[in-house]
Amino acid sequence: MRVLSVVGARPQFVKLAPMAKALTGAGVEHVIVHTGQHYDVNMSDSFFKELGIPDPDIHLGVGSGSHGVQTGNMLAQLDPVFETERPDWVLVYGDTNSTIAAALAAVKLHLPLAHLEAGLRSFNRAMPEEHNRVLTDHAADLCLAPTEVALGHLVAEGLGDRSVVVGDVMVDVCLQVRDQVAGRPLTVPVDRDHPFVLATIHRAENTDDEQRLRSIIIALAEITVPVVLPVHPRLAAKATAAGISLTQGNIRTVDPLPYPALVGAAAAASGVVTDSGGLQKEAFLLGTPCTTVRTETEWVETLGGGWNILDPDASHVAQLAVRRKPSAERGEPFGRGTAAEAAVQALVEFNR
Ligand code: UD1
């Protein structure tokens, strides 16, 4: 069996790491295509290096652009790649423009399509990611759901017969990396023996509106403990354009972190503030209380017991970011770290 993975953005590299290992471990031929959606060294190469992912076999180098231009460039370039490789499965990850481009390219060429992290729904149609994930699920021949909640969405949309729960591959990689970095010094500018907050803000809905971005940054600046803020390039560009200083109050900016550094910081932090889907889950897995600056979350399981709290306008961030750890058990809604093997098994079983 030959599986062709298409990735392009930072969270997809994290999910690719356990999949690449599990596919190779099962003797499956694995071709990796990188669209080039993310291209800075600390947004791309560092993840391949730190997580031991084989170099991409094919790199499309599409770079940045408007949604249409970026997605269209990927589509145009994926056609000949898929024609040449003719895999048994095209495997796409998550909800980015790289996901939808590869999904469309695959189904138009009648190549079997599998979607890892299928069935997530925010029900917020203003998010580009919501369209990407819904359309990809409906194009897919196999929906690999991370949770029972995700499976429920797929069933409700009539996709139950092609869907299977495999668990969340981010558990596999997050817990492994947590153990690897345990006891190592932190690489962020704080003292691990004193409380600090790890914050990330990058989503279009939080960065593209000047007023909203300004109020989020002010809210972070007012937190009473040091706030480590790894700066995504979109945040840097939008803040500069709006004349917003990112180094206000207690904020300490750093470049986007390599994955082990991020996991180490999230595990040691007393609180996480974020709009990232991945970091909400990582905080939950690592037992760090999270505050999410969004109106909703796809990862509703993280809200249980108050481990994650939504603060849509960041108006309560100063208090929420430093709240105590909840006493509630978290359970294992995302599985036990064996999702990649389960996903490979499903690919084998559903292979026609
Ligand atoms: C994308 C995903 C988002 C995901 C995020 C993770 C879509 C629609 N969005 O958002 O779901 O949560 O990745 O990071 O696919 N840039 C650089 N260097 C890079 C990459 C981007 O400078 O290596 C800058 C460019 O100015 C670019 C902007 O960041 O225009 C946004 O990048 P883009 O890939 O379009 O979207 P993200 O905001 O990263």
Coordinates of C-alpha atoms and ligand atoms in Angstrom, one line a residue:
M1 CA 0.0 0.0 0.0
R2 CA 1.2 3.5 -0.8
V3 CA 0.0 6.5 1.2
L4 CA 0.7 10.1 0.1
S5 CA 0.5 12.7 2.9
V6 CA -0.1 16.3 2.0
V7 CA 0.9 18.9 4.7
G8 CA 1.8 22.6 4.6
A9 CA 1.1 24.3 7.9
R10 CA 2.7 24.0 11.3
P11 CA 0.0 22.0 13.1
Q12 CA 0.0 19.5 10.2
F13 CA 3.7 18.7 10.7
V14 CA 3.0 17.8 14.4
K15 CA 0.3 15.4 13.2
L16 CA 2.5 14.0 10.4
A17 CA 5.3 13.0 12.9
P18 CA 3.4 10.1 14.5
M19 CA 1.7 9.1 11.2
A20 CA 5.1 8.9 9.3
K21 CA 6.5 6.7 12.1
A22 CA 3.4 4.4 12.2
L23 CA 3.1 4.1 8.4
T24 CA 6.8 3.2 8.0
G25 CA 6.5 0.9 11.0
A26 CA 3.7 -1.0 9.3
G27 CA 5.7 -1.4 6.1
V28 CA 3.5 1.1 4.2
E29 CA 5.2 3.1 1.4
H30 CA 4.8 6.8 2.4
V31 CA 5.3 9.8 0.2
I32 CA 5.3 13.3 1.8
V33 CA 4.2 16.3 -0.1
H34 CA 4.8 19.8 1.5
T35 CA 2.8 22.5 -0.1
G36 CA 5.0 25.3 1.2
Q37 CA 2.1 27.1 2.9
H38 CA 4.4 27.7 5.9
Y39 CA 8.0 28.3 4.9
D40 CA 10.0 30.1 7.6
V41 CA 12.5 27.8 9.2
N42 CA 10.8 28.1 12.6
M43 CA 7.4 27.5 11.1
S44 CA 8.4 24.5 9.1
D45 CA 11.9 23.0 8.9
S46 CA 12.4 23.0 12.7
F47 CA 9.4 20.7 13.1
F48 CA 10.7 18.2 10.6
K49 CA 14.1 18.2 12.4
E50 CA 12.9 18.2 16.0
L51 CA 10.2 15.6 15.4
G52 CA 12.4 13.3 13.3
I53 CA 10.1 13.5 10.2
P54 CA 11.7 12.4 7.0
D55 CA 12.3 15.3 4.6
P56 CA 9.4 15.9 2.2
D57 CA 9.7 14.0 -1.1
I58 CA 8.1 16.8 -3.0
H59 CA 8.0 20.5 -2.0
L60 CA 5.6 22.7 -4.0
G61 CA 6.8 26.0 -2.5
V62 CA 3.5 27.9 -2.9
G63 CA 4.1 30.4 -0.1
S64 CA 1.6 32.9 1.2
G65 CA -1.3 34.6 -0.7
S66 CA -5.0 35.3 -0.4
H67 CA -7.1 32.2 0.2
G68 CA -8.0 31.8 -3.5
V69 CA -4.5 32.3 -4.8
Q70 CA -2.9 30.1 -2.2
T71 CA -5.4 27.3 -2.6
G72 CA -5.5 27.6 -6.4
N73 CA -1.7 27.4 -6.7
M74 CA -1.7 24.2 -4.6
L75 CA -4.5 22.6 -6.7
A76 CA -2.6 23.4 -9.9
Q77 CA 0.6 21.9 -8.6
L78 CA -0.9 18.8 -7.0
D79 CA -2.5 17.5 -10.1
P80 CA 0.7 16.3 -11.8
V81 CA 2.1 15.0 -8.5
F82 CA -0.9 12.9 -7.9
E83 CA -0.9 11.7 -11.5
T84 CA 2.7 10.5 -11.2
E85 CA 2.5 9.0 -7.7
R86 CA -1.0 7.4 -8.0
P87 CA -1.2 6.5 -4.3
D88 CA -3.7 4.1 -2.8
W89 CA -4.6 6.9 -0.3
V90 CA -4.2 10.6 -0.3
L91 CA -4.0 11.5 3.4
V92 CA -4.9 15.0 4.5
Y93 CA -4.7 16.6 7.9
G94 CA -6.8 19.1 9.8
D95 CA -8.4 22.1 8.3
T96 CA -6.0 24.4 6.5
N97 CA -5.9 25.6 2.9
S98 CA -3.4 22.8 2.2
T99 CA -6.0 20.3 3.5
I100 CA -8.9 21.5 1.2
A101 CA -6.6 21.9 -1.8
A102 CA -5.3 18.3 -1.6
A103 CA -8.8 17.0 -0.9
L104 CA -10.2 18.6 -4.1
A105 CA -7.2 17.6 -6.2
A106 CA -7.5 14.0 -5.0
V107 CA -11.3 13.5 -5.6
K108 CA -11.1 15.1 -9.0
L109 CA -8.6 12.5 -10.0
H110 CA -10.7 9.7 -8.4
L111 CA -7.9 9.0 -5.9
P112 CA -9.1 7.6 -2.5
L113 CA -9.0 10.3 0.1
A114 CA -8.6 10.0 3.9
H115 CA -9.1 12.9 6.3
L116 CA -7.2 12.7 9.6
E117 CA -8.9 14.8 12.4
A118 CA -12.3 14.5 10.7
G119 CA -15.6 15.6 12.2
L120 CA -14.5 18.7 14.1
R121 CA -17.0 21.5 14.0
S122 CA -17.0 25.0 15.4
F123 CA -20.3 25.8 13.7
N124 CA -18.8 29.2 13.0
R125 CA -19.0 29.8 9.3
A126 CA -16.9 33.0 9.5
M127 CA -13.8 30.8 10.1
P128 CA -11.9 29.7 6.9
E129 CA -11.0 26.5 8.8
E130 CA -14.7 25.5 9.2
H131 CA -15.3 25.5 5.5
N132 CA -12.0 23.6 4.9
R133 CA -12.9 20.9 7.4
V134 CA -16.6 20.4 6.4
L135 CA -15.8 20.3 2.7
T136 CA -12.9 17.9 3.2
D137 CA -15.0 15.5 5.3
H138 CA -17.7 15.4 2.6
A139 CA -15.1 14.8 -0.1
A140 CA -13.4 12.0 1.8
D141 CA -13.8 8.3 1.4
L142 CA -12.5 7.7 4.9
C143 CA -13.0 10.1 7.9
L144 CA -10.6 9.4 10.7
A145 CA -12.2 11.0 13.7
P146 CA -10.2 11.9 16.9
T147 CA -13.1 11.6 19.3
E148 CA -16.7 10.3 19.8
V149 CA -18.0 13.9 19.6
A150 CA -16.4 14.3 16.1
L151 CA -17.9 10.9 15.1
G152 CA -21.3 12.2 16.2
H153 CA -21.0 15.2 13.8
L154 CA -20.0 12.9 10.9
V155 CA -22.9 10.6 11.6
A156 CA -25.3 13.6 11.8
E157 CA -24.1 14.7 8.4
G158 CA -24.7 11.3 6.8
L159 CA -21.0 10.2 6.8
G160 CA -21.2 7.5 9.4
D161 CA -20.6 4.6 7.1
R162 CA -17.2 6.0 6.1
S163 CA -16.1 7.2 9.5
V164 CA -14.1 5.6 12.3
V165 CA -12.8 6.9 15.6
V166 CA -9.0 6.4 15.9
G167 CA -8.2 8.8 18.7
D168 CA -6.1 11.9 18.4
V169 CA -2.6 11.7 17.0
M170 CA -1.6 14.8 18.9
V171 CA -1.8 12.8 22.1
D172 CA 0.8 10.4 20.7
V173 CA 3.3 13.1 19.9
C174 CA 2.6 15.5 22.8
L175 CA 3.0 12.9 25.5
Q176 CA 6.2 11.5 24.0
V177 CA 7.7 15.0 23.7
R178 CA 6.6 15.9 27.2
D179 CA 8.6 12.9 28.5
Q180 CA 11.6 13.8 26.4
V181 CA 11.9 17.3 27.6
A182 CA 11.0 16.6 31.3
G183 CA 13.7 18.1 33.5
R184 CA 15.4 20.0 30.7
P185 CA 15.8 23.8 31.2
L186 CA 13.1 25.9 29.6
T187 CA 14.1 27.8 26.5
V188 CA 11.8 30.7 27.2
P189 CA 12.8 33.8 29.2
V190 CA 11.1 33.0 32.5
D191 CA 12.0 31.3 35.8
R192 CA 10.2 27.9 35.9
D193 CA 10.0 28.2 39.7
H194 CA 7.7 31.2 39.5
P195 CA 4.3 31.4 37.8
F196 CA 4.1 32.4 34.2
V197 CA 1.6 32.3 31.4
L198 CA 2.2 31.0 27.9
A199 CA 0.1 32.9 25.3
T200 CA -0.4 32.5 21.5
I201 CA -2.7 34.6 19.2
H202 CA -2.7 34.0 15.5
R203 CA -6.2 33.5 14.1
A204 CA -7.5 35.8 11.4
E205 CA -10.6 36.7 13.5
N206 CA -8.3 37.9 16.4
T207 CA -5.5 39.5 14.4
D208 CA -7.2 41.1 11.4
D209 CA -9.5 43.5 13.2
E210 CA -7.3 46.3 14.7
Q211 CA -9.5 47.2 17.6
R212 CA -9.9 43.5 18.6
L213 CA -6.2 42.8 18.4
R214 CA -5.4 45.9 20.4
S215 CA -7.8 44.9 23.2
I216 CA -6.4 41.3 23.3
I217 CA -2.8 42.6 23.6
I218 CA -3.8 45.0 26.4
A219 CA -5.5 42.2 28.2
L220 CA -2.4 40.0 28.0
A221 CA -0.2 42.9 29.1
E222 CA -2.3 43.3 32.3
I223 CA -1.8 39.7 33.5
T224 CA 0.1 39.9 36.8
V225 CA 2.7 37.3 36.0
P226 CA 5.2 37.1 33.1
V227 CA 3.5 36.3 29.8
V228 CA 5.6 34.5 27.2
L229 CA 4.2 35.3 23.7
P230 CA 5.7 33.4 20.8
V231 CA 4.9 35.6 17.8
H232 CA 3.3 34.0 14.8
P233 CA 4.2 35.9 11.6
R234 CA 0.6 36.9 11.0
L235 CA 0.5 38.5 14.5
A236 CA 3.8 40.3 13.9
A237 CA 2.6 41.7 10.5
K238 CA -0.9 42.8 11.8
A239 CA 0.5 44.4 15.0
T240 CA 3.1 46.3 13.1
A241 CA 0.6 47.5 10.5
A242 CA -1.7 48.7 13.3
G243 CA 1.1 50.3 15.4
I244 CA 0.4 48.0 18.3
S245 CA 3.4 47.2 20.6
L246 CA 3.6 43.5 21.5
T247 CA 6.0 44.2 24.4
Q248 CA 3.6 46.0 26.7
G249 CA 3.3 45.3 30.4
N250 CA 4.3 41.8 31.4
I251 CA 4.5 40.4 27.8
R252 CA 7.8 38.8 26.8
T253 CA 7.9 38.1 23.1
V254 CA 9.8 35.3 21.5
D255 CA 10.0 33.8 18.0
P256 CA 7.7 30.9 17.2
L257 CA 8.9 28.0 19.3
P258 CA 10.1 24.6 18.1
Y259 CA 7.7 21.9 19.2
P260 CA 9.7 20.5 22.2
A261 CA 10.2 24.0 23.5
L262 CA 6.5 24.7 23.2
V263 CA 5.5 21.5 25.0
G264 CA 8.1 22.2 27.8
A265 CA 6.8 25.8 28.2
A266 CA 3.1 24.7 28.2
A267 CA 3.8 22.0 30.8
A268 CA 5.7 24.4 33.1
A269 CA 3.3 27.3 32.7
S270 CA 0.7 28.0 35.4
G271 CA -1.8 29.0 32.6
V272 CA -2.1 29.1 28.8
V273 CA -4.0 31.8 26.9
T274 CA -4.6 31.0 23.2
D275 CA -6.7 30.9 20.1
S276 CA -4.9 27.8 18.7
G277 CA -6.8 24.5 18.5
G278 CA -3.6 22.5 19.1
L279 CA -2.5 24.4 22.1
Q280 CA -5.9 24.1 23.8
K281 CA -5.5 20.4 23.6
E282 CA -1.9 20.3 24.5
A283 CA -2.7 22.4 27.7
F284 CA -5.4 19.9 28.5
L285 CA -3.1 16.9 28.0
L286 CA -0.4 18.5 30.1
G287 CA -2.7 19.5 32.9
T288 CA -2.3 23.3 32.5
P289 CA -5.5 25.4 32.8
C290 CA -6.3 27.1 29.4
T291 CA -8.2 30.3 28.5
T292 CA -9.3 30.4 24.9
V293 CA -9.9 33.8 23.2
R294 CA -12.6 32.6 20.9
T295 CA -16.4 32.5 20.8
E296 CA -16.4 28.7 20.6
T297 CA -14.1 25.7 20.3
E298 CA -14.1 22.6 18.2
W299 CA -12.4 20.8 21.1
V300 CA -15.4 20.8 23.4
E301 CA -14.0 18.0 25.5
T302 CA -11.3 20.4 26.9
L303 CA -14.1 22.5 28.5
G304 CA -15.0 19.7 31.0
G305 CA -14.3 20.5 34.6
G306 CA -13.1 24.1 33.7
W307 CA -9.7 23.0 32.3
N308 CA -10.4 25.2 29.3
I309 CA -12.6 28.4 29.5
L310 CA -13.8 30.5 26.6
D311 CA -13.2 34.2 27.0
P312 CA -14.4 35.6 23.6
D313 CA -13.4 39.2 24.2
A314 CA -10.4 38.6 26.4
S315 CA -12.2 40.7 29.0
H316 CA -11.5 38.2 31.9
V317 CA -8.1 37.1 30.8
A318 CA -6.3 38.8 33.6
Q319 CA -8.1 36.7 36.2
L320 CA -8.6 33.5 34.2
A321 CA -5.0 33.2 33.1
V322 CA -3.8 32.9 36.7
R323 CA -6.6 30.7 38.1
R324 CA -5.8 27.6 40.1
K325 CA -5.8 24.2 38.5
P326 CA -9.2 22.6 38.5
S327 CA -9.6 19.6 40.7
A328 CA -11.8 17.7 38.1
E329 CA -10.4 14.6 36.5
R330 CA -9.7 15.1 32.8
G331 CA -10.2 11.6 31.6
E332 CA -8.9 10.5 28.2
P333 CA -11.4 11.9 25.6
F334 CA -8.6 12.1 23.0
G335 CA -7.4 8.5 23.5
R336 CA -4.2 7.0 25.0
G337 CA -1.5 7.9 22.4
T338 CA -2.1 5.0 20.0
A339 CA -4.1 7.0 17.4
A340 CA -1.5 6.8 14.6
E341 CA -1.4 3.0 14.7
A342 CA -5.2 2.9 14.7
A343 CA -5.3 5.3 11.7
V344 CA -2.9 3.1 9.8
Q345 CA -5.0 0.1 10.5
A346 CA -8.1 1.8 9.3
L347 CA -6.3 2.8 6.1
V348 CA -5.3 -0.8 5.5
E349 CA -8.8 -2.1 6.3
F350 CA -10.6 0.5 4.1
N351 CA -8.2 0.1 1.2
R352 CA -10.1 -1.1 -1.8
Ligands
UD1_1 C1 -2.8 28.7 8.9 C2 -4.2 28.0 8.9 C3 -4.7 28.0 10.3 C4 -3.7 27.3 11.3 C5 -2.4 28.1 11.2 C6 -1.3 27.5 12.0 C7 -5.5 28.3 6.9 C8 -6.7 29.0 6.3 N1 -5.2 28.7 8.1 O1 -3.1 30.1 9.3 O2 -5.9 27.1 10.4 O3 -4.2 27.4 12.6 O4 -1.9 28.1 9.8 O5 -0.2 28.3 12.1 O6 -4.9 27.5 6.2 N2 3.7 33.7 7.1 C9 5.1 33.9 7.2 N3 5.9 32.8 7.2 C10 5.4 31.5 7.2 C11 4.0 31.4 7.1 C12 3.2 32.5 7.1 O7 5.6 35.0 7.3 O8 6.1 30.6 7.2 C13 2.9 34.9 7.2 C14 2.5 35.5 5.8 O9 2.4 36.9 5.9 C15 1.1 34.9 5.6 C16 0.5 34.9 7.0 O10 1.7 34.6 7.9 O11 0.3 35.7 4.7 C17 -0.5 33.9 7.3 O12 -0.1 32.6 6.8 P1 -1.2 31.5 6.3 O13 -0.6 30.2 6.1 O14 -2.0 32.2 5.2 O15 -2.2 31.4 7.5 P2 -2.0 31.2 9.1 O16 -2.5 32.4 9.7 O17 -0.6 30.7 9.4

